[in-house]
Short mmCIF file of C-alpha atoms in Angstrom, two decimals:
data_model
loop_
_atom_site.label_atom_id
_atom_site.label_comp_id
_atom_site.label_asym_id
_atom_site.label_seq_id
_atom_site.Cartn_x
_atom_site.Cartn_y
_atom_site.Cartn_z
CA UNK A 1 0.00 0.00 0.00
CA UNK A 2 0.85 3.87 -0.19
CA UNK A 3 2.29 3.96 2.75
CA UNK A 4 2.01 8.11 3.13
CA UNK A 5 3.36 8.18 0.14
CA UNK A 6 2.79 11.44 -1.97
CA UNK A 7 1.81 11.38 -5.19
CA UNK A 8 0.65 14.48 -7.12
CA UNK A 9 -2.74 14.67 -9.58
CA UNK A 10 -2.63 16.74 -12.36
CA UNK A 11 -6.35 17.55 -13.14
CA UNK A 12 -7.79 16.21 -9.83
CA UNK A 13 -10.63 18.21 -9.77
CA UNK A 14 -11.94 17.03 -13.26
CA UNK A 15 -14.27 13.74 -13.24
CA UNK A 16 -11.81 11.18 -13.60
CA UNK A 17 -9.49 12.60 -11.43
CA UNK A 18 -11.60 12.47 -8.38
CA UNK A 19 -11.90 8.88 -8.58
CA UNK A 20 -8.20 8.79 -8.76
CA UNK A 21 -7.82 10.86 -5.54
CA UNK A 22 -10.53 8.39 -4.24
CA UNK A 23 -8.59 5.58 -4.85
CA UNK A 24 -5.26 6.93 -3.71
CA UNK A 25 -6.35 7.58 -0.73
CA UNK A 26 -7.75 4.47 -0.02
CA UNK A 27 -4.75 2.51 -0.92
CA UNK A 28 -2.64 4.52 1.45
CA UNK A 29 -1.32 7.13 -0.66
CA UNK A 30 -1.59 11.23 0.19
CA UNK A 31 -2.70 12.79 -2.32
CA UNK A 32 -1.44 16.18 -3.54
CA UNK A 33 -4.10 18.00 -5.71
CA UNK A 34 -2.80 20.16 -8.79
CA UNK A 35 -4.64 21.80 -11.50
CA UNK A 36 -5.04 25.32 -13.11
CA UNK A 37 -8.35 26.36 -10.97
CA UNK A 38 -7.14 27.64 -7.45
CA UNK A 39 -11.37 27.32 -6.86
CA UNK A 40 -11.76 24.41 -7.83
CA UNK A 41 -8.58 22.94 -6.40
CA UNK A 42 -8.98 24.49 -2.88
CA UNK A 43 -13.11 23.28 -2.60
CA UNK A 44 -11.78 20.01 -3.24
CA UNK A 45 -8.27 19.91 -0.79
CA UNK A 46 -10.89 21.34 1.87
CA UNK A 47 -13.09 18.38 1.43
CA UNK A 48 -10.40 15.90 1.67
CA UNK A 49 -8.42 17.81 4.04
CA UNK A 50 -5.26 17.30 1.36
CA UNK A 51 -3.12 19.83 -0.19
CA UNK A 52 -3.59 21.54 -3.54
CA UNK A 53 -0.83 23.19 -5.73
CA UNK A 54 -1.92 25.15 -8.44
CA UNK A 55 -0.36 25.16 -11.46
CA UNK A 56 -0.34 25.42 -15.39
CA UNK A 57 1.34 23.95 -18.15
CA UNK A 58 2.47 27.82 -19.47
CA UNK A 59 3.86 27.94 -16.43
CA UNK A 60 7.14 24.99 -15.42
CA UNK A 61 8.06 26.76 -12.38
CA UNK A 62 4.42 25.85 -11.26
CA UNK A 63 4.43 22.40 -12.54
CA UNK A 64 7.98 21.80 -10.85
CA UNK A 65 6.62 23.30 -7.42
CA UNK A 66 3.36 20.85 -7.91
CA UNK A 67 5.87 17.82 -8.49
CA UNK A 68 8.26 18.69 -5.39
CA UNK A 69 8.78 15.63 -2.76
CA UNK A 70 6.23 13.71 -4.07
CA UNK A 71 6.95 9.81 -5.58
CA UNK A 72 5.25 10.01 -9.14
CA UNK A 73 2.76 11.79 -10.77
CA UNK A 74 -0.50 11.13 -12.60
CA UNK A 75 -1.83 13.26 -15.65
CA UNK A 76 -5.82 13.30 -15.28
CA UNK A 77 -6.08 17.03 -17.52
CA UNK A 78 -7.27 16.89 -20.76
CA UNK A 79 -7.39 17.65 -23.25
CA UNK A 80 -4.31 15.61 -23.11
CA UNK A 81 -2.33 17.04 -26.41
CA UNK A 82 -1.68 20.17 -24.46
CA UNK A 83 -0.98 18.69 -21.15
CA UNK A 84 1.15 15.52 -21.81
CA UNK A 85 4.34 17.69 -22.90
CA UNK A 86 4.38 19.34 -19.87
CA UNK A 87 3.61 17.36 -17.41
CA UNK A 88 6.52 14.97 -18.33
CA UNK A 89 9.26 17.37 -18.81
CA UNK A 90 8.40 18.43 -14.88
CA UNK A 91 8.09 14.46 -14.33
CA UNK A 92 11.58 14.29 -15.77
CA UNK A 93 13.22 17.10 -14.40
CA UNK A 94 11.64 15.69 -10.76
CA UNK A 95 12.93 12.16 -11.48
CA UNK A 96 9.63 10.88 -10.58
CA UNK A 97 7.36 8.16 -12.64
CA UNK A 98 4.69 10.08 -14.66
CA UNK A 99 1.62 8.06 -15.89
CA UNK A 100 -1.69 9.50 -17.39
CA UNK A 101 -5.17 8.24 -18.50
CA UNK A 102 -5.53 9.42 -21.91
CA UNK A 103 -7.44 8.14 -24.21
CA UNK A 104 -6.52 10.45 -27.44
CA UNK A 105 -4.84 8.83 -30.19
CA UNK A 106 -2.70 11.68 -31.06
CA UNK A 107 -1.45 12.53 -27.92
CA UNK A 108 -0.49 9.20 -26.57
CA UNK A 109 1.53 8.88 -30.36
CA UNK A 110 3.25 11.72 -29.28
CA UNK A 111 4.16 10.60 -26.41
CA UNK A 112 5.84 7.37 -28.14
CA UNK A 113 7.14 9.22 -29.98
CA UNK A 114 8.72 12.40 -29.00
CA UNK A 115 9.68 10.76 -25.00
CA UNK A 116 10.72 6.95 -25.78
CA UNK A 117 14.65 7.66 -26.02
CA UNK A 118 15.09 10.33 -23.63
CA UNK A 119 12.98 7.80 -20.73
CA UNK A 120 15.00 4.89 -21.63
CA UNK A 121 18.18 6.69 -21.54
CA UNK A 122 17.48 7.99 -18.24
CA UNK A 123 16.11 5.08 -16.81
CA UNK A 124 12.76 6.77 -16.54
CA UNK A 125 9.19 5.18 -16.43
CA UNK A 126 6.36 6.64 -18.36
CA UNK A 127 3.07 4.89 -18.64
CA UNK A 128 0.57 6.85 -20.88
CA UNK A 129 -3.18 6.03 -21.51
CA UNK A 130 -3.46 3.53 -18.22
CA UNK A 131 -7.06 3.94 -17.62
CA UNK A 132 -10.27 2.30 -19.40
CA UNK A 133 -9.44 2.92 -22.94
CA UNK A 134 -5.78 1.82 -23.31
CA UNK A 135 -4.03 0.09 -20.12
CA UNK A 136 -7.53 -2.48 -19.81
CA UNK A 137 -7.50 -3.36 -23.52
CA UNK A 138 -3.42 -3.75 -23.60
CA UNK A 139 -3.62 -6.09 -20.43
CA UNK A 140 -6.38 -8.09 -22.14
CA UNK A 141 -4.42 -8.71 -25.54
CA UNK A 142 -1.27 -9.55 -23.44
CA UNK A 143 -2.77 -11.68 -21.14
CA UNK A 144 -4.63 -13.39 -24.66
CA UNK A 145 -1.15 -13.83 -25.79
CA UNK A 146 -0.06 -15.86 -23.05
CA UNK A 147 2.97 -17.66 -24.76
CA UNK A 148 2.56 -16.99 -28.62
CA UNK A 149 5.47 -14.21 -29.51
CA UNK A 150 3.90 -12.86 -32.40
CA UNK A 151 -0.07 -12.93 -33.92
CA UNK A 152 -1.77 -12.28 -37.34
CA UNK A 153 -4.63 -9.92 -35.44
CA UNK A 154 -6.38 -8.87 -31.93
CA UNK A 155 -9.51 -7.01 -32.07
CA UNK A 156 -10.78 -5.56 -29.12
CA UNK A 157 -14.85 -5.01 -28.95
CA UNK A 158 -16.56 -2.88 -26.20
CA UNK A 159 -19.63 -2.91 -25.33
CA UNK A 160 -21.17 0.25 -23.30
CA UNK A 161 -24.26 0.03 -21.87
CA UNK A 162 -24.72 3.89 -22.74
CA UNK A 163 -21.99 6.37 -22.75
CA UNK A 164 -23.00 9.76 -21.09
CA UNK A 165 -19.49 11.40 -21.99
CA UNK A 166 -18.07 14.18 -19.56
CA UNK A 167 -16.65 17.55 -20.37
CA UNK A 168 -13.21 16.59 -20.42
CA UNK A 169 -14.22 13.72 -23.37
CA UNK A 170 -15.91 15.98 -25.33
CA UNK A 171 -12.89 18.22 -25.24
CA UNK A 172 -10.22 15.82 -26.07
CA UNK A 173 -12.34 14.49 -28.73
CA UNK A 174 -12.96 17.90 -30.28
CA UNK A 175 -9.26 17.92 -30.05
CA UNK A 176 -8.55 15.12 -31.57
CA UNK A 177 -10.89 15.35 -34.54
CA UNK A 178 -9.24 19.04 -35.44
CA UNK A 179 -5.66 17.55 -35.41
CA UNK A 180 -6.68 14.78 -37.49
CA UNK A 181 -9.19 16.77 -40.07
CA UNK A 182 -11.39 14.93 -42.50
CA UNK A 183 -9.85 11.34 -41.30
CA UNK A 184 -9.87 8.66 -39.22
CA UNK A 185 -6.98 6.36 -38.51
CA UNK A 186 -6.55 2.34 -38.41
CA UNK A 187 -3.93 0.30 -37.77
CA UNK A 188 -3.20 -2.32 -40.36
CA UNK A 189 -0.18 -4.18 -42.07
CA UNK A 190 2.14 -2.85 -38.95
CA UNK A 191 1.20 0.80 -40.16
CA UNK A 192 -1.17 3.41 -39.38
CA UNK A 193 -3.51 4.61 -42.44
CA UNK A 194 -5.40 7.67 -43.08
CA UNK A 195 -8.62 7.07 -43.87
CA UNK A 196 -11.43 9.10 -44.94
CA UNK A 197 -14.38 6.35 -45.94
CA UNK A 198 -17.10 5.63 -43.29
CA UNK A 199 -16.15 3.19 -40.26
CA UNK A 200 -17.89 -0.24 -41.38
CA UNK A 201 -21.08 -1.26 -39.08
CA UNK A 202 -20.25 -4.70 -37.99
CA UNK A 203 -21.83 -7.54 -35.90
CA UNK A 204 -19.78 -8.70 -32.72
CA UNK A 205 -20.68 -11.86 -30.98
CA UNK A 206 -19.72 -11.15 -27.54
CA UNK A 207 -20.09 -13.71 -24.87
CA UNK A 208 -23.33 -14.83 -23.26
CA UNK A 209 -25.61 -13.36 -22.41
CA UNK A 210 -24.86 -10.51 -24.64
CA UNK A 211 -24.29 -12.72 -27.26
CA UNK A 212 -24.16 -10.56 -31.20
CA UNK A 213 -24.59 -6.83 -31.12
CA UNK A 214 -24.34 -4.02 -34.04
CA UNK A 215 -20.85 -2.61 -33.62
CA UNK A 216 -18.68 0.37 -35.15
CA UNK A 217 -15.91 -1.57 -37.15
CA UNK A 218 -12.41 -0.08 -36.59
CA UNK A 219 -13.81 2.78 -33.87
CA UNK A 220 -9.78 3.37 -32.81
CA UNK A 221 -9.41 3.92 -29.34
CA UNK A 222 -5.78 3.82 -27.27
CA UNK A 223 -5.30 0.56 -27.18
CA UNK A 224 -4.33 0.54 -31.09
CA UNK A 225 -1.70 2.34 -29.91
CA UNK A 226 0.03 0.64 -27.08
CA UNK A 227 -0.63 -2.91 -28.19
CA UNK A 228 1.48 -2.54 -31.39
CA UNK A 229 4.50 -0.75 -29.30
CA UNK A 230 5.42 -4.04 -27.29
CA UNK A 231 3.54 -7.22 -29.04
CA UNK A 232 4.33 -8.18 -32.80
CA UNK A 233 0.76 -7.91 -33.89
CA UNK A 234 0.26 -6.31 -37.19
CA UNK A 235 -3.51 -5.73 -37.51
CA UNK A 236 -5.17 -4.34 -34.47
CA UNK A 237 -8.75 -3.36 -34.51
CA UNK A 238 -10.99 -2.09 -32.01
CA UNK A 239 -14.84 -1.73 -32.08
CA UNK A 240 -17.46 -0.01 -30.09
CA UNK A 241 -21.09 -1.07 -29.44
CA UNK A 242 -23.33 1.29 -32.21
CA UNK A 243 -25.51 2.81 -29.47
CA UNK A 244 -22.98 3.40 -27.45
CA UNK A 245 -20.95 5.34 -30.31
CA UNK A 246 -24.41 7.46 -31.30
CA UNK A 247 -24.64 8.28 -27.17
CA UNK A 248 -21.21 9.65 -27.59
CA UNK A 249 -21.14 11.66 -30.84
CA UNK A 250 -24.96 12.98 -29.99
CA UNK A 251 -24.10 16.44 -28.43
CA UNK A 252 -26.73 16.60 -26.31
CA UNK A 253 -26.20 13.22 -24.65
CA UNK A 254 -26.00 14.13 -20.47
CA UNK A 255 -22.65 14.15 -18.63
CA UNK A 256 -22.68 11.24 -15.86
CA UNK A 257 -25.11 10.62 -13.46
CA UNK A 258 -23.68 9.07 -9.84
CA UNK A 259 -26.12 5.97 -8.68
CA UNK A 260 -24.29 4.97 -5.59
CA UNK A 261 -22.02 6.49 -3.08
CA UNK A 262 -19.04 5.80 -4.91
CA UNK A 263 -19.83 8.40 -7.22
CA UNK A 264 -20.13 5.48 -10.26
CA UNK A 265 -22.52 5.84 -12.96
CA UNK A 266 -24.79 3.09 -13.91
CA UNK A 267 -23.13 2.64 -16.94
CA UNK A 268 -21.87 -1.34 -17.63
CA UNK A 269 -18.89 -2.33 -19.95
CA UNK A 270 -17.36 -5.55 -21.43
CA UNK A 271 -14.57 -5.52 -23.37
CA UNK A 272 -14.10 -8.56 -25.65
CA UNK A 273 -10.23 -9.65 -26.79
CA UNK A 274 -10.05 -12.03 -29.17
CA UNK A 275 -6.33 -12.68 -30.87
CA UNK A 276 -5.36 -14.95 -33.78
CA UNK A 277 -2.57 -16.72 -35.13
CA UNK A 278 -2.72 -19.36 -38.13
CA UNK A 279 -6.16 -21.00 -36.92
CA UNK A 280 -5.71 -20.75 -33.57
CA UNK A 281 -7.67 -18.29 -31.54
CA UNK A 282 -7.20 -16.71 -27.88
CA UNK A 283 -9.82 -14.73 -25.99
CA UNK A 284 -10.40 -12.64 -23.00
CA UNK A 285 -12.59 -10.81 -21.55
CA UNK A 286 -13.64 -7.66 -18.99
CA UNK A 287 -16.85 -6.48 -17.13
CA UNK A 288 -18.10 -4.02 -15.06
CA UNK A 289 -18.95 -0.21 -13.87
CA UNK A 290 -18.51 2.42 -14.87
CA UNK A 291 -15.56 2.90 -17.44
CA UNK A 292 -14.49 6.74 -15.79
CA UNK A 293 -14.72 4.97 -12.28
CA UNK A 294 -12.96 1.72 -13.13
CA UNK A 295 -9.46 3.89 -14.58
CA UNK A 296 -8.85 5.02 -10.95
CA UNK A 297 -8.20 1.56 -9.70
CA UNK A 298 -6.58 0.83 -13.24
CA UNK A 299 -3.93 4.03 -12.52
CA UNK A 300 -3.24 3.39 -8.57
CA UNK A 301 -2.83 -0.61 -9.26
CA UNK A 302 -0.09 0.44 -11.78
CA UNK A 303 1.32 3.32 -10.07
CA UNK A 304 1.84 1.52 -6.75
CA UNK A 305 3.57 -1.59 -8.89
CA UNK A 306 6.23 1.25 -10.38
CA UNK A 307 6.59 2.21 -7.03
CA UNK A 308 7.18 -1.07 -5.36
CA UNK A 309 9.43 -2.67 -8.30
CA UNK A 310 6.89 -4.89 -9.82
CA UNK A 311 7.93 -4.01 -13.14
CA UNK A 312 9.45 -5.43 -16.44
CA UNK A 313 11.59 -2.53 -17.87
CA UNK A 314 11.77 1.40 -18.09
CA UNK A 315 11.46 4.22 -20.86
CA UNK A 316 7.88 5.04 -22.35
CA UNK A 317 5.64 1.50 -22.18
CA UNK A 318 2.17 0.05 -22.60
CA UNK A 319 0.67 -1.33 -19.74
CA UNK A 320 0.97 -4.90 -20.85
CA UNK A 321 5.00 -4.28 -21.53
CA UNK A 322 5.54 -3.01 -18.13
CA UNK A 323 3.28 -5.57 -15.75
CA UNK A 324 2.46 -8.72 -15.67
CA UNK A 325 -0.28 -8.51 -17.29
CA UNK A 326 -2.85 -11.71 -15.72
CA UNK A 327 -1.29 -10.66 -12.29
CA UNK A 328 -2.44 -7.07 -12.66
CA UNK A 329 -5.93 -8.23 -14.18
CA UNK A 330 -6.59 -10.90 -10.93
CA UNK A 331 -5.53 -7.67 -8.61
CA UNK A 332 -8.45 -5.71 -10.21
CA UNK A 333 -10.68 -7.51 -8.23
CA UNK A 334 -13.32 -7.10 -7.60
CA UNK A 335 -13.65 -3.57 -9.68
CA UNK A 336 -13.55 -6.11 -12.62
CA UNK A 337 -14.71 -10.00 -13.28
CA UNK A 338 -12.40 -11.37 -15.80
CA UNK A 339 -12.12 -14.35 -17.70
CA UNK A 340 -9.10 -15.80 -19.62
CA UNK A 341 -10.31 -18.04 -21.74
CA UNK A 342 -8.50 -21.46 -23.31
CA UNK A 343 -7.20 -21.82 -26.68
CA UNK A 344 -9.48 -22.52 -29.07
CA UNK A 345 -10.03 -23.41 -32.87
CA UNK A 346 -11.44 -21.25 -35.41
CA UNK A 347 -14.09 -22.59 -36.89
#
């Protein structure tokens, strides 16, 4: 556990970063709130009776004072393209672990890209998108994997129950879709393509009792990006449930509604992993509440295993790189119920 440990949030006043503070706290860790809002920030360190640090990313001097004496930091501010840069050159300079929950494509390229030298040559650990979309899907495909060392495909399928999206989703996507213009990417051949067709609308048989439901084909989320970095795959796909997608692109769809104390929505999720290689075909598979909720205990379980030494290697790295990846999904419980399923055939 935390042990007192303290560990700054970036963003901990936004939606997602509440439940991060939540969980921190519960595990042991202190908390040290940071963000751009001295309002916001101080209505929220007077609730939890924890410290807030305001700061900007215009500002390093802030970011570095935010960062001092604490063990690592977590990125919860979106939109992500305008936070990420910052946030890990004050990570660096502190010598502390950074890891974030984004889910934008772009950004969490970036971050490959532009930071995967400079962390390995310094011994550094930086874990982006470890939350629902990114770090769960990764884990899933690795733990699919099990012994193979390369496969011909892994598609990942969600399935939402709804999605009410919050501000800070609307705002990274808005982001994302004026960086990227008239396309949309996918991840094929071991390369990323620009396309500008329609995504497909697909049919997913997910397990029972869901069994087949309309899906977006090739709906790219995060986890098209940090599967390919570690695991010799050279077609991923990921698809999203169709209602879910309309809930999410409608822009008068309601931000989150709390149904229980926790603060969770009553939003469900499964996330279906299915990898293949020749005919042989592995599967795995995640359920439960609340995909904003479920990132906190996604972030804390991997910040407090870079903390403790339960890792596999340093510089920039997916989730499923770092961890071991069925050992960190069994820990989840019982925020998730998983199942690892047995090879299989294709028919």
């Amino acid at each position: 556990m935390g042990s007192g440990q303290l560990v700054a949030v970036f963003g901990a006043y936004g939606h997602t970063g509440r439940f991060v503070v939540a969980e921190l706290a519960a595990r042991g860790f202190v908390p040290v709130l940071s963000g751009r809002n001295a309002q916001t920030l101080e209505e929220l360190a007077n609730e939890h009776g924890l410290e807030a640090r305001v700061a900007s990313v215009d500002d390093p001097a802030s970011l570095d004072w935010a960062l001092a004496g604490t063990a690592a930091v977590i990125n919860c501010a979106g939109p992500f393209a305008s936070t990420i840069g910052p946030v890990i050159e004050a990570a660096l300079r502190a010598k502390i672990p950074y890891l974030d929950v984004a889910a934008e494509l772009e950004a969490n390229l970036d971050t490959f890209a532009h930071y995967r030298e400079r962390a390995r040559d310094a011994g550094a650990v930086i874990v982006p998108a470890m939350a629902f979309f990114g770090g769960l899907g990764d884990l899933l495909a690795t733990a699919a994997m099990g012994d193979w060392t390369e496969a011909d495909e892994a598609h990942i399928a969600y399935a939402l129950s709804n999605w009410h999206p919050t501000a800070g989703t609307r705002l990274s996507g808005a982001v994302s879709r004026e960086r990227r213009g008239d396309h949309r990417l996918r991840y094929s051949g071991g390369q990323w393509e620009h396309r500008t067709d329609p995504a497909p609308t697909l049919e997913w048989t997910f397990p029972e009792p869901m069994g087949p439901r309309p899906v977006i084909g090739e709906f790219t989320m995060a986890d098209v990006v940090t599967v390919p970095q570690h695991l010799s795959i050279p077609d991923v796909t990921t698809y999203m449930t169709a209602e879910a997608a309309r809930d999410v692109a409608a822009p008068h769809t309601p931000a989150p509604t709390a149904t229980d104390e926790s603060g969770r929505s009553n939003q469900t999720f499964l996330v279906d992993v299915v990898v293949r290689s020749g005919g042989a075909e592995r599967r795995a598979t995640a359920s439960g509440q609340d995909i904003y909720a479920v990132t906190a205990p996604l972030v804390t379980e991997a910040l407090e295993r870079v903390l403790t030494g339960r890792t596999k290697t340093v510089g920039v790295v997916s989730a499923g790189e770092i961890f071991d990846a069925p050992d960190f999904l069994h820990a989840l419980d019982p925020h998730i119920t998983l199942d690892l399923h047995p090879q299989k055939q294709n028919a």
